[in-house]
Short mmCIF file of C-alpha atoms in Angstrom, two decimals:
data_model
loop_
_atom_site.label_atom_id
_atom_site.label_comp_id
_atom_site.label_asym_id
_atom_site.label_seq_id
_atom_site.Cartn_x
_atom_site.Cartn_y
_atom_site.Cartn_z
CA UNK A 17 0.55 48.37 63.88
CA UNK A 18 -1.94 50.97 62.96
CA UNK A 19 -1.43 52.43 59.45
CA UNK A 20 -0.68 56.08 58.80
CA UNK A 21 -4.02 57.89 58.41
CA UNK A 22 -2.71 60.58 56.20
CA UNK A 23 -0.30 60.43 54.53
CA UNK A 24 0.88 59.68 51.12
CA UNK A 25 -2.33 60.94 49.59
CA UNK A 26 -2.20 64.11 51.53
CA UNK A 27 1.36 64.81 50.69
CA UNK A 28 0.78 64.19 47.00
CA UNK A 29 -2.53 65.79 46.38
CA UNK A 30 -2.11 69.29 47.71
CA UNK A 31 -4.84 71.50 49.28
CA UNK A 32 -8.11 69.96 50.36
CA UNK A 33 -11.27 71.36 48.75
CA UNK A 34 -12.93 74.52 50.03
CA UNK A 35 -9.81 76.65 50.77
CA UNK A 36 -10.62 80.38 50.98
CA UNK A 37 -9.15 83.09 48.83
CA UNK A 38 -5.79 84.06 50.36
CA UNK A 39 -5.52 87.60 51.51
CA UNK A 40 -4.46 89.24 54.76
CA UNK A 41 -6.83 91.28 56.80
CA UNK A 42 -5.26 94.55 56.10
CA UNK A 43 -5.81 93.89 52.34
CA UNK A 44 -9.32 92.66 52.74
CA UNK A 45 -10.69 95.38 54.99
CA UNK A 46 -8.57 98.46 53.90
CA UNK A 47 -9.18 101.59 55.94
CA UNK A 48 -11.50 99.66 58.25
CA UNK A 49 -8.52 97.54 59.28
CA UNK A 50 -6.32 100.68 59.91
CA UNK A 51 -9.07 102.53 61.72
CA UNK A 52 -9.68 99.60 64.04
CA UNK A 53 -6.09 98.87 64.84
CA UNK A 54 -4.88 102.51 65.24
CA UNK A 55 -8.08 103.42 67.17
CA UNK A 56 -7.34 100.67 69.75
CA UNK A 57 -10.81 99.31 69.43
CA UNK A 58 -9.32 96.19 70.96
CA UNK A 59 -6.35 96.35 73.43
CA UNK A 60 -4.78 93.48 71.48
CA UNK A 61 -4.48 94.03 67.69
CA UNK A 62 -4.46 90.32 67.12
CA UNK A 63 -8.12 90.33 68.14
CA UNK A 64 -9.46 92.02 64.94
CA UNK A 65 -6.92 90.23 62.75
CA UNK A 66 -8.67 87.05 63.96
CA UNK A 67 -12.33 88.19 63.70
CA UNK A 68 -14.61 86.22 61.46
CA UNK A 69 -16.91 88.23 59.11
CA UNK A 70 -20.70 87.55 59.49
CA UNK A 71 -21.22 88.32 55.76
CA UNK A 72 -19.40 89.03 52.49
CA UNK A 73 -16.26 91.11 53.53
CA UNK A 74 -16.77 93.27 50.38
CA UNK A 75 -20.22 94.22 51.63
CA UNK A 76 -18.93 94.98 55.11
CA UNK A 77 -16.35 97.26 53.69
CA UNK A 78 -18.84 98.91 51.44
CA UNK A 79 -21.22 99.60 54.44
CA UNK A 80 -18.32 101.02 56.48
CA UNK A 81 -17.32 103.41 53.66
CA UNK A 82 -20.90 104.57 53.24
CA UNK A 83 -21.32 105.30 56.98
CA UNK A 84 -17.84 107.01 57.27
CA UNK A 85 -18.56 109.31 54.21
CA UNK A 86 -21.85 110.48 55.61
CA UNK A 87 -21.18 113.28 58.06
CA UNK A 88 -24.84 113.18 59.27
CA UNK A 89 -24.36 109.67 60.77
CA UNK A 90 -22.85 109.24 64.16
CA UNK A 91 -21.70 105.81 64.82
CA UNK A 92 -19.61 103.61 67.09
CA UNK A 93 -16.84 101.76 65.37
CA UNK A 94 -16.83 99.14 68.20
CA UNK A 95 -20.55 98.54 67.67
CA UNK A 96 -20.07 98.30 63.95
CA UNK A 97 -17.52 95.59 64.46
CA UNK A 98 -19.65 93.63 66.86
CA UNK A 99 -22.59 93.80 64.31
CA UNK A 100 -20.52 92.57 61.34
CA UNK A 101 -17.97 90.17 62.87
CA UNK A 102 -17.67 87.34 65.28
CA UNK A 103 -15.19 88.47 67.78
CA UNK A 104 -12.83 85.84 69.35
CA UNK A 105 -13.01 85.95 73.16
CA UNK A 106 -9.92 85.26 75.23
CA UNK A 107 -10.84 87.56 78.06
CA UNK A 108 -11.74 84.72 80.31
CA UNK A 109 -9.48 81.85 81.30
CA UNK A 110 -10.71 78.38 80.43
CA UNK A 111 -7.74 76.75 82.01
CA UNK A 112 -8.17 76.85 85.81
CA UNK A 113 -8.62 73.55 87.67
CA UNK A 114 -9.45 72.24 91.04
CA UNK A 115 -7.05 69.31 90.51
CA UNK A 116 -3.93 69.47 92.79
CA UNK A 117 -2.04 67.12 90.47
CA UNK A 118 -0.27 69.03 87.79
CA UNK A 119 0.19 65.95 85.62
CA UNK A 120 -3.55 65.20 85.76
CA UNK A 121 -4.18 68.88 84.84
CA UNK A 122 -2.02 68.75 81.81
CA UNK A 123 -3.68 65.44 80.66
CA UNK A 124 -7.13 67.13 80.81
CA UNK A 125 -5.76 70.35 79.10
CA UNK A 126 -5.08 68.37 75.94
CA UNK A 127 -8.82 68.25 75.41
CA UNK A 128 -9.35 71.90 76.12
CA UNK A 129 -6.53 73.02 73.80
CA UNK A 130 -7.49 70.55 71.01
CA UNK A 131 -9.06 71.83 67.76
CA UNK A 132 -10.72 69.59 65.23
CA UNK A 133 -10.02 69.99 61.42
CA UNK A 134 -10.95 73.38 60.15
CA UNK A 135 -13.50 74.67 57.60
CA UNK A 136 -12.74 77.49 55.28
CA UNK A 137 -14.53 80.80 55.88
CA UNK A 138 -14.27 83.64 53.33
CA UNK A 139 -12.72 86.69 54.90
CA UNK A 140 -11.24 84.84 57.90
CA UNK A 141 -7.51 84.90 58.42
CA UNK A 142 -7.38 81.30 59.52
CA UNK A 143 -5.70 78.84 57.23
CA UNK A 144 -7.80 75.70 57.55
CA UNK A 145 -6.08 72.48 58.42
CA UNK A 146 -7.27 68.97 57.52
CA UNK A 147 -6.38 67.23 60.82
CA UNK A 148 -6.78 67.90 64.59
CA UNK A 149 -4.16 69.97 66.37
CA UNK A 150 -3.23 71.62 69.72
CA UNK A 151 -3.25 75.39 70.15
CA UNK A 152 -1.01 77.14 72.88
CA UNK A 153 -3.90 78.83 74.63
CA UNK A 154 -5.16 82.31 75.24
CA UNK A 155 -4.71 84.77 72.47
CA UNK A 156 -2.96 82.07 70.45
CA UNK A 157 -5.96 80.33 68.75
CA UNK A 158 -4.14 78.59 65.97
CA UNK A 159 -1.25 76.10 65.58
CA UNK A 160 2.35 77.55 66.05
CA UNK A 161 5.26 75.97 64.44
CA UNK A 162 8.15 75.70 66.91
CA UNK A 163 5.67 75.67 69.96
CA UNK A 164 4.32 72.40 68.59
CA UNK A 165 7.55 70.30 69.00
CA UNK A 166 7.67 71.18 72.71
CA UNK A 167 3.94 70.47 73.08
CA UNK A 168 4.54 67.07 71.31
CA UNK A 169 7.03 66.21 74.15
CA UNK A 170 3.98 66.14 76.56
CA UNK A 171 1.65 64.58 74.12
CA UNK A 172 4.16 61.67 73.81
CA UNK A 173 4.18 61.20 77.60
CA UNK A 174 0.42 61.28 77.62
CA UNK A 175 0.16 58.57 74.93
CA UNK A 176 -1.48 61.00 72.48
CA UNK A 177 0.46 59.46 69.60
CA UNK A 178 -2.31 59.84 67.00
CA UNK A 179 -2.45 63.54 67.79
CA UNK A 180 1.21 63.99 67.34
CA UNK A 181 0.94 62.28 63.97
CA UNK A 182 -2.04 64.55 63.05
CA UNK A 183 -0.07 67.78 63.90
CA UNK A 184 2.89 66.56 61.83
CA UNK A 185 0.57 65.78 58.88
CA UNK A 186 -0.81 69.31 59.21
CA UNK A 187 2.66 70.70 58.98
CA UNK A 188 3.38 68.55 55.93
CA UNK A 189 0.22 69.87 54.38
CA UNK A 190 1.24 73.47 54.98
CA UNK A 191 4.62 72.78 53.40
CA UNK A 192 2.98 71.05 50.38
CA UNK A 193 0.35 73.95 50.10
CA UNK A 194 2.28 77.05 50.79
CA UNK A 195 5.97 75.93 50.26
CA UNK A 196 6.79 76.30 53.90
CA UNK A 197 5.46 76.05 57.43
CA UNK A 198 4.29 79.55 58.39
CA UNK A 199 4.65 81.12 61.78
CA UNK A 200 1.01 79.88 62.43
CA UNK A 201 -1.94 78.96 60.33
CA UNK A 202 -3.02 82.59 59.67
CA UNK A 203 -2.87 84.40 56.43
CA UNK A 204 -0.93 87.20 58.04
CA UNK A 205 1.75 84.63 59.07
CA UNK A 206 2.47 83.44 55.57
CA UNK A 207 5.30 85.84 54.94
CA UNK A 208 7.53 84.03 57.40
CA UNK A 209 8.18 80.69 59.02
CA UNK A 210 9.50 79.92 62.62
CA UNK A 211 12.58 77.95 63.89
CA UNK A 212 12.57 74.81 61.72
CA UNK A 213 11.76 71.98 64.20
CA UNK A 214 9.94 69.81 61.70
CA UNK A 215 12.78 67.37 61.44
CA UNK A 216 12.88 67.07 65.13
CA UNK A 217 9.19 66.26 65.19
CA UNK A 218 9.88 63.32 62.86
CA UNK A 219 12.41 62.04 65.36
CA UNK A 220 9.61 62.05 67.92
CA UNK A 221 7.32 60.16 65.50
CA UNK A 222 10.14 57.78 64.60
CA UNK A 223 10.54 56.76 68.24
CA UNK A 224 6.89 55.78 68.08
CA UNK A 225 6.45 54.30 64.64
CA UNK A 226 9.95 53.46 63.42
CA UNK A 227 12.35 54.88 60.92
CA UNK A 228 10.10 54.46 57.93
CA UNK A 229 8.57 57.89 58.90
CA UNK A 230 11.74 59.61 57.44
CA UNK A 231 11.09 58.14 53.92
CA UNK A 232 7.39 58.88 54.23
CA UNK A 233 7.95 62.56 54.97
CA UNK A 234 10.96 63.06 52.69
CA UNK A 235 9.07 65.27 50.09
CA UNK A 236 8.04 67.62 52.90
CA UNK A 237 11.49 67.69 54.32
CA UNK A 238 12.98 68.56 50.96
CA UNK A 239 10.46 71.35 50.54
CA UNK A 240 11.20 72.76 53.95
CA UNK A 241 14.87 72.74 53.15
CA UNK A 242 14.34 74.35 49.73
CA UNK A 243 12.41 77.17 51.58
CA UNK A 244 15.20 77.89 53.93
CA UNK A 245 17.98 77.50 51.29
CA UNK A 246 16.18 79.98 48.81
CA UNK A 247 15.54 77.29 46.27
CA UNK A 248 11.87 77.44 46.11
CA UNK A 249 11.60 81.16 46.38
CA UNK A 250 13.88 84.09 46.58
CA UNK A 251 13.30 84.30 50.39
CA UNK A 252 16.85 85.74 51.16
CA UNK A 253 17.54 83.41 54.18
CA UNK A 254 20.96 82.44 52.81
CA UNK A 255 24.07 84.22 53.87
CA UNK A 256 27.55 83.64 52.32
CA UNK A 257 30.24 83.92 55.05
CA UNK A 258 33.71 85.49 54.50
CA UNK A 259 35.29 82.03 53.76
CA UNK A 260 32.58 81.19 51.32
CA UNK A 261 30.72 78.84 53.66
CA UNK A 262 26.89 79.00 53.67
CA UNK A 263 24.84 79.92 56.83
CA UNK A 264 21.32 81.26 57.22
CA UNK A 265 19.37 84.11 58.85
CA UNK A 266 15.82 84.91 59.71
CA UNK A 267 14.20 87.07 56.94
CA UNK A 268 10.51 87.95 56.66
CA UNK A 269 9.28 88.62 53.10
CA UNK A 270 7.39 91.82 53.97
CA UNK A 271 8.42 95.31 55.13
CA UNK A 272 5.19 96.58 56.48
CA UNK A 273 3.75 96.65 59.98
CA UNK A 274 2.71 93.23 61.39
CA UNK A 275 -1.02 92.88 60.95
CA UNK A 276 -1.42 91.29 64.35
CA UNK A 277 0.72 93.93 66.09
CA UNK A 278 -0.07 96.88 63.70
CA UNK A 279 -0.37 99.68 66.31
CA UNK A 280 2.77 98.74 68.14
CA UNK A 281 4.85 98.54 64.93
CA UNK A 282 3.49 101.99 63.61
CA UNK A 283 4.41 103.48 67.10
CA UNK A 284 7.95 102.02 66.98
CA UNK A 285 8.40 103.28 63.46
CA UNK A 286 7.36 106.80 64.48
CA UNK A 287 10.72 107.22 66.14
CA UNK A 288 12.47 106.85 62.75
CA UNK A 289 12.63 108.93 59.57
CA UNK A 290 10.11 107.55 56.96
CA UNK A 291 12.97 106.16 54.72
CA UNK A 292 14.06 103.84 57.54
CA UNK A 293 10.66 102.46 58.51
CA UNK A 294 10.47 99.67 55.86
CA UNK A 295 13.75 98.14 57.13
CA UNK A 296 12.54 98.46 60.66
CA UNK A 297 9.27 96.58 59.87
CA UNK A 298 11.27 93.73 58.07
CA UNK A 299 13.49 93.48 61.08
CA UNK A 300 10.59 93.43 63.44
CA UNK A 301 8.94 90.73 61.39
CA UNK A 302 12.18 88.70 61.10
CA UNK A 303 12.46 88.64 64.82
CA UNK A 304 8.98 87.16 64.95
CA UNK A 305 10.19 84.56 62.52
CA UNK A 306 12.85 83.59 65.20
CA UNK A 307 10.19 83.10 67.76
CA UNK A 308 12.06 85.52 70.10
CA UNK A 309 9.78 88.60 69.58
CA UNK A 310 11.37 90.53 71.13
CA UNK A 311 14.77 90.49 72.87
CA UNK A 312 17.89 92.48 73.35
CA UNK A 313 19.49 89.82 71.33
CA UNK A 314 18.18 91.64 68.22
CA UNK A 315 18.93 95.19 69.09
CA UNK A 316 22.08 97.01 67.94
CA UNK A 317 22.28 99.02 71.18
CA UNK A 318 20.93 96.13 73.36
CA UNK A 319 18.00 98.11 74.78
CA UNK A 320 15.95 100.12 72.27
CA UNK A 321 13.55 98.18 69.89
CA UNK A 322 13.98 100.82 67.11
CA UNK A 323 17.52 99.66 66.87
CA UNK A 324 16.56 96.19 65.90
CA UNK A 325 18.86 94.51 63.33
CA UNK A 326 17.63 90.93 63.03
CA UNK A 327 18.51 90.40 59.41
CA UNK A 328 22.15 91.57 60.14
CA UNK A 329 22.70 88.65 62.41
CA UNK A 330 23.41 84.97 61.64
CA UNK A 331 21.55 83.19 64.44
CA UNK A 332 23.21 80.26 66.15
CA UNK A 333 19.93 78.44 66.87
CA UNK A 334 18.62 78.55 63.30
CA UNK A 335 21.78 77.21 61.88
CA UNK A 336 21.82 74.34 64.39
CA UNK A 337 18.31 73.38 63.41
CA UNK A 338 19.23 73.50 59.74
CA UNK A 339 22.21 71.23 60.57
CA UNK A 340 19.77 68.86 62.00
CA UNK A 341 17.47 69.12 59.01
CA UNK A 342 20.47 68.36 56.66
CA UNK A 343 21.27 65.30 58.73
CA UNK A 344 17.56 64.17 58.78
CA UNK A 345 17.38 64.53 54.98
CA UNK A 346 20.51 62.38 54.65
CA UNK A 347 18.81 59.82 56.93
CA UNK A 348 15.59 59.85 54.97
CA UNK A 349 17.51 59.34 51.70
CA UNK A 350 19.25 56.31 53.28
CA UNK A 351 15.81 54.95 54.11
CA UNK A 352 14.88 55.24 50.41
CA UNK A 353 18.13 53.69 49.25
CA UNK A 354 19.54 56.87 47.69
CA UNK A 355 23.01 56.65 49.05
CA UNK A 356 24.49 59.29 46.83
CA UNK A 357 22.11 62.03 47.96
CA UNK A 358 22.52 60.78 51.62
CA UNK A 359 26.22 61.18 51.40
CA UNK A 360 25.99 64.65 49.76
CA UNK A 361 23.74 66.01 52.57
CA UNK A 362 25.99 64.49 55.33
CA UNK A 363 28.83 66.45 53.71
CA UNK A 364 26.73 69.70 53.62
CA UNK A 365 25.78 69.23 57.31
CA UNK A 366 29.47 68.79 58.24
CA UNK A 367 30.35 72.03 56.40
CA UNK A 368 27.61 73.85 58.29
CA UNK A 369 28.84 72.34 61.58
CA UNK A 370 32.28 73.55 60.95
CA UNK A 371 30.98 77.04 60.04
CA UNK A 372 28.94 77.35 63.15
CA UNK A 373 31.83 76.39 65.32
CA UNK A 374 34.02 78.89 63.53
CA UNK A 375 31.64 81.87 63.34
CA UNK A 376 29.29 81.53 66.29
CA UNK A 377 31.65 80.66 69.05
CA UNK A 378 32.85 83.67 70.93
CA UNK A 379 36.19 83.11 72.78
CA UNK A 380 35.77 86.50 74.40
CA UNK A 381 32.36 85.42 75.95
CA UNK A 382 33.06 81.81 76.23
CA UNK A 383 29.68 81.19 74.64
CA UNK A 384 27.96 80.46 71.38
CA UNK A 385 26.32 83.69 70.03
CA UNK A 386 24.87 84.92 66.78
CA UNK A 387 27.33 86.22 64.22
CA UNK A 388 27.06 90.05 63.69
CA UNK A 389 27.54 90.53 59.85
CA UNK A 390 27.97 94.30 60.19
CA UNK A 391 30.69 94.04 62.80
CA UNK A 392 32.21 90.95 61.24
CA UNK A 393 32.43 89.07 64.49
CA UNK A 394 30.39 87.21 67.01
CA UNK A 395 27.78 89.30 68.82
CA UNK A 396 28.43 90.27 72.44
CA UNK A 397 24.90 89.32 73.44
CA UNK A 398 24.83 86.06 75.56
CA UNK A 399 21.44 84.26 75.34
CA UNK A 400 20.15 80.75 75.90
CA UNK A 401 20.21 80.36 72.09
CA UNK A 402 23.92 79.52 72.78
CA UNK A 403 22.79 76.09 74.12
CA UNK A 404 21.57 74.90 70.76
CA UNK A 405 24.93 73.62 69.54
CA UNK A 406 25.02 71.30 72.58
CA UNK A 407 21.43 70.26 72.22
CA UNK A 408 21.92 69.27 68.76
CA UNK A 409 25.50 67.67 69.35
CA UNK A 410 27.59 69.77 67.08
CA UNK A 411 29.58 71.82 69.54
CA UNK A 412 33.26 70.86 70.01
CA UNK A 413 33.36 68.75 73.25
CA UNK A 414 35.83 71.06 75.09
CA UNK A 415 33.41 73.99 75.01
CA UNK A 416 31.01 72.49 77.48
CA UNK A 417 33.32 73.45 80.24
CA UNK A 418 32.98 77.12 79.26
CA UNK A 419 29.27 76.72 78.67
CA UNK A 420 28.49 75.11 81.99
CA UNK A 421 30.34 77.75 83.73
CA UNK A 422 28.39 80.54 82.03
CA UNK A 423 25.17 78.81 82.67
CA UNK A 424 25.93 78.61 86.38
CA UNK A 425 27.28 82.12 86.59
CA UNK A 426 25.09 84.14 84.23
CA UNK A 427 21.87 82.27 83.62
CA UNK A 428 21.01 79.95 86.52
CA UNK A 429 18.38 81.59 88.80
CA UNK A 430 16.14 80.34 91.61
CA UNK A 431 13.42 79.42 89.17
CA UNK A 432 15.58 77.93 86.36
CA UNK A 433 17.42 79.59 83.43
CA UNK A 434 16.77 83.19 82.49
CA UNK A 435 16.66 83.84 78.74
CA UNK A 436 19.35 86.67 78.63
CA UNK A 437 21.03 88.77 81.38
CA UNK A 438 19.43 92.00 80.13
CA UNK A 439 16.30 93.42 81.56
CA UNK A 440 14.82 95.66 78.80
CA UNK A 441 11.06 95.20 79.20
CA UNK A 442 11.03 92.79 76.31
CA UNK A 443 9.58 89.34 77.02
CA UNK A 444 12.58 87.40 75.75
CA UNK A 445 14.88 89.03 78.21
CA UNK A 446 15.35 88.85 81.95
CA UNK A 447 13.72 88.22 84.29
CA UNK A 448 11.76 85.66 82.13
CA UNK A 449 12.40 81.99 81.66
CA UNK A 450 10.75 79.96 78.78
CA UNK A 451 9.97 76.22 78.81
CA UNK A 452 11.52 75.46 75.39
CA UNK A 453 14.89 76.99 76.38
CA UNK A 454 15.00 75.10 79.69
CA UNK A 455 14.45 71.86 77.63
CA UNK A 456 17.11 72.77 75.06
CA UNK A 457 19.69 73.49 77.73
CA UNK A 458 18.85 70.56 79.96
CA UNK A 459 19.21 68.13 77.11
CA UNK A 460 22.33 69.89 75.87
CA UNK A 461 23.96 69.56 79.23
CA UNK A 462 22.98 65.89 79.48
CA UNK A 463 24.58 65.07 76.02
CA UNK A 464 27.80 66.59 77.08
CA UNK A 465 28.10 64.96 80.45
CA UNK A 466 26.82 67.72 82.75
CA UNK A 467 24.06 65.67 84.31
CA UNK A 468 24.22 67.29 87.71
CA UNK A 469 23.63 70.79 86.45
CA UNK A 470 20.99 69.64 84.03
CA UNK A 471 19.17 68.14 86.96
CA UNK A 472 19.40 71.28 89.07
CA UNK A 473 17.81 73.25 86.25
CA UNK A 474 15.06 70.77 85.78
CA UNK A 475 14.25 70.68 89.48
CA UNK A 476 14.16 74.47 89.79
CA UNK A 477 11.97 74.91 86.70
CA UNK A 478 9.56 72.14 87.85
CA UNK A 479 9.36 73.51 91.36
CA UNK A 480 8.49 77.03 90.00
CA UNK A 481 5.83 75.69 87.56
CA UNK A 482 4.26 73.65 90.28
CA UNK A 483 4.33 76.65 92.79
CA UNK A 484 2.44 79.00 90.31
CA UNK A 485 0.02 76.13 89.62
CA UNK A 486 -0.67 75.56 93.28
CA UNK A 487 -1.54 79.21 93.73
CA UNK A 488 -3.36 79.99 90.50
CA UNK A 489 -4.57 76.70 89.08
CA UNK A 490 -2.86 77.60 85.83
CA UNK A 491 0.23 76.94 83.68
CA UNK A 492 1.71 79.99 82.08
CA UNK A 493 3.38 80.90 78.85
CA UNK A 494 6.54 82.17 80.58
CA UNK A 495 7.71 82.53 84.16
CA UNK A 496 9.76 85.11 86.24
CA UNK A 497 12.78 82.86 87.23
CA UNK A 498 14.57 85.69 89.11
CA UNK A 499 11.86 86.65 91.73
CA UNK A 500 9.62 83.74 92.40
CA UNK A 501 6.94 85.90 94.05
CA UNK A 502 6.40 88.06 90.82
CA UNK A 503 4.77 87.08 87.54
CA UNK A 504 6.60 87.21 84.22
CA UNK A 505 5.85 90.20 82.05
CA UNK A 506 7.09 92.45 79.28
CA UNK A 507 6.34 92.44 75.64
CA UNK A 508 3.30 93.48 73.66
CA UNK A 509 0.57 91.41 75.45
CA UNK A 510 -0.23 90.10 79.04
CA UNK A 511 1.30 86.75 79.93
CA UNK A 512 -1.01 83.98 78.55
CA UNK A 513 -2.08 80.77 80.26
CA UNK A 514 -2.87 77.41 78.84
CA UNK A 515 -0.17 76.74 77.69
CA UNK A 516 1.04 74.29 75.07
CA UNK A 517 4.76 74.18 75.32
CA UNK A 518 4.80 74.70 79.09
CA UNK A 519 2.59 71.71 79.48
CA UNK A 520 4.68 69.59 77.18
CA UNK A 521 8.07 70.43 78.75
CA UNK A 522 6.77 70.26 82.31
CA UNK A 523 5.22 66.70 81.86
CA UNK A 524 8.40 65.47 80.02
CA UNK A 525 10.65 66.75 82.80
CA UNK A 526 8.42 65.36 85.57
CA UNK A 527 8.64 61.95 83.94
CA UNK A 528 12.32 62.15 82.96
CA UNK A 529 13.60 63.17 86.50
CA UNK A 530 10.72 61.44 88.43
CA UNK A 531 9.65 64.82 90.02
CA UNK A 532 6.05 63.91 90.63
#
């Protein structure tokens, strides 16, 4: 069997040479950054955040200040940026195809979406990675944390085992270097992580290479766990529940506008008095850590983004993922022969399981929801996050009857499962469906004996994906599952094509249910 190309050396040695000075674009470029973002020089604020300077950033800022301070000089800010920066181009799709076979299209896309190991560039926001990886596509030019698990499902079906391992090695490198896996490999993402799927990625790798991978990546697993449990830094993810049990929440470390969505955050904050804006920014950022940016799930009034209260909620999906991480740590310690530590982590996982079933099950809704700390009870917002307890096998078995009924009544639409029942104009609400949540729900249903409903969801989702592909030659980030004649929409940017996790889930479902 082929040896690990990485791994022990990478895990032990830390950052590879040539890493750039860590600073975010707003800090590097000061008022130039603010002027570009607030002046809407680019329709998408992420564009400038991803620009690469053509020369020393200090010299660029000095030149900008000199021009701006001279009233006798008339200049174009757009032309100034074009002169001094390499601007990333995502205006043209690279993902159209003449192939009529969607599986063949996906297999060819891995090459298009693949990036080789990075080189450090001073002034760039990119955090260089030492191994090849897959990007989602479109405006998403870097690796993303939770996206990558679902992308790996397809890579596994395509036999791209080495690429799966390289991506996992990159995540272990990020943990070792920065103490956690950031939202994506950009400096402006370092203040937060994303749903912790690293332990599930190891399950995929273990299916390929055997259980020794758990012992190999044990140091990275421990650091990941320390981050979420506030042991490595005061990250404030931990919440003590009324009975003393420990659960977790999403919590970004900054309370300023997101650099990649600066204009949008400033505009949202303008509705509030100045003293409330810092909390708003933290809640917006923390919703980005959840991956659900944005959804009625996080809004106190269920419709207005300025009422966002992410850090006041104990998310059911996050805690299920941490339950899996605790169980995986226990398994890894068993692989190393440390039975005492393995037993302790099994007990910790069981306590979390009990707390999730106590605090996140809503008898009134017949559904798993987030727990509202302010109200002292489960949230009334029903979302597909409620399928995570079934996906990760920690729900009481009797509750599948209620969950299957709710899925059929509330969530099941002609194109698959809708994310929530609310239509707010946000992308993680109706009428949109997302590949990762279809997979979570389908596997959860299967595990609890609801194979027929699982197959219905899979068939409808695959049919919709194929329909859009047949008419456009593209696979999309998200889909309108309610009206199959309309595109998905909502949110801060146009729907993107490419698309990593759609490709992965679609290929896995086609193979699983023989839906060629």
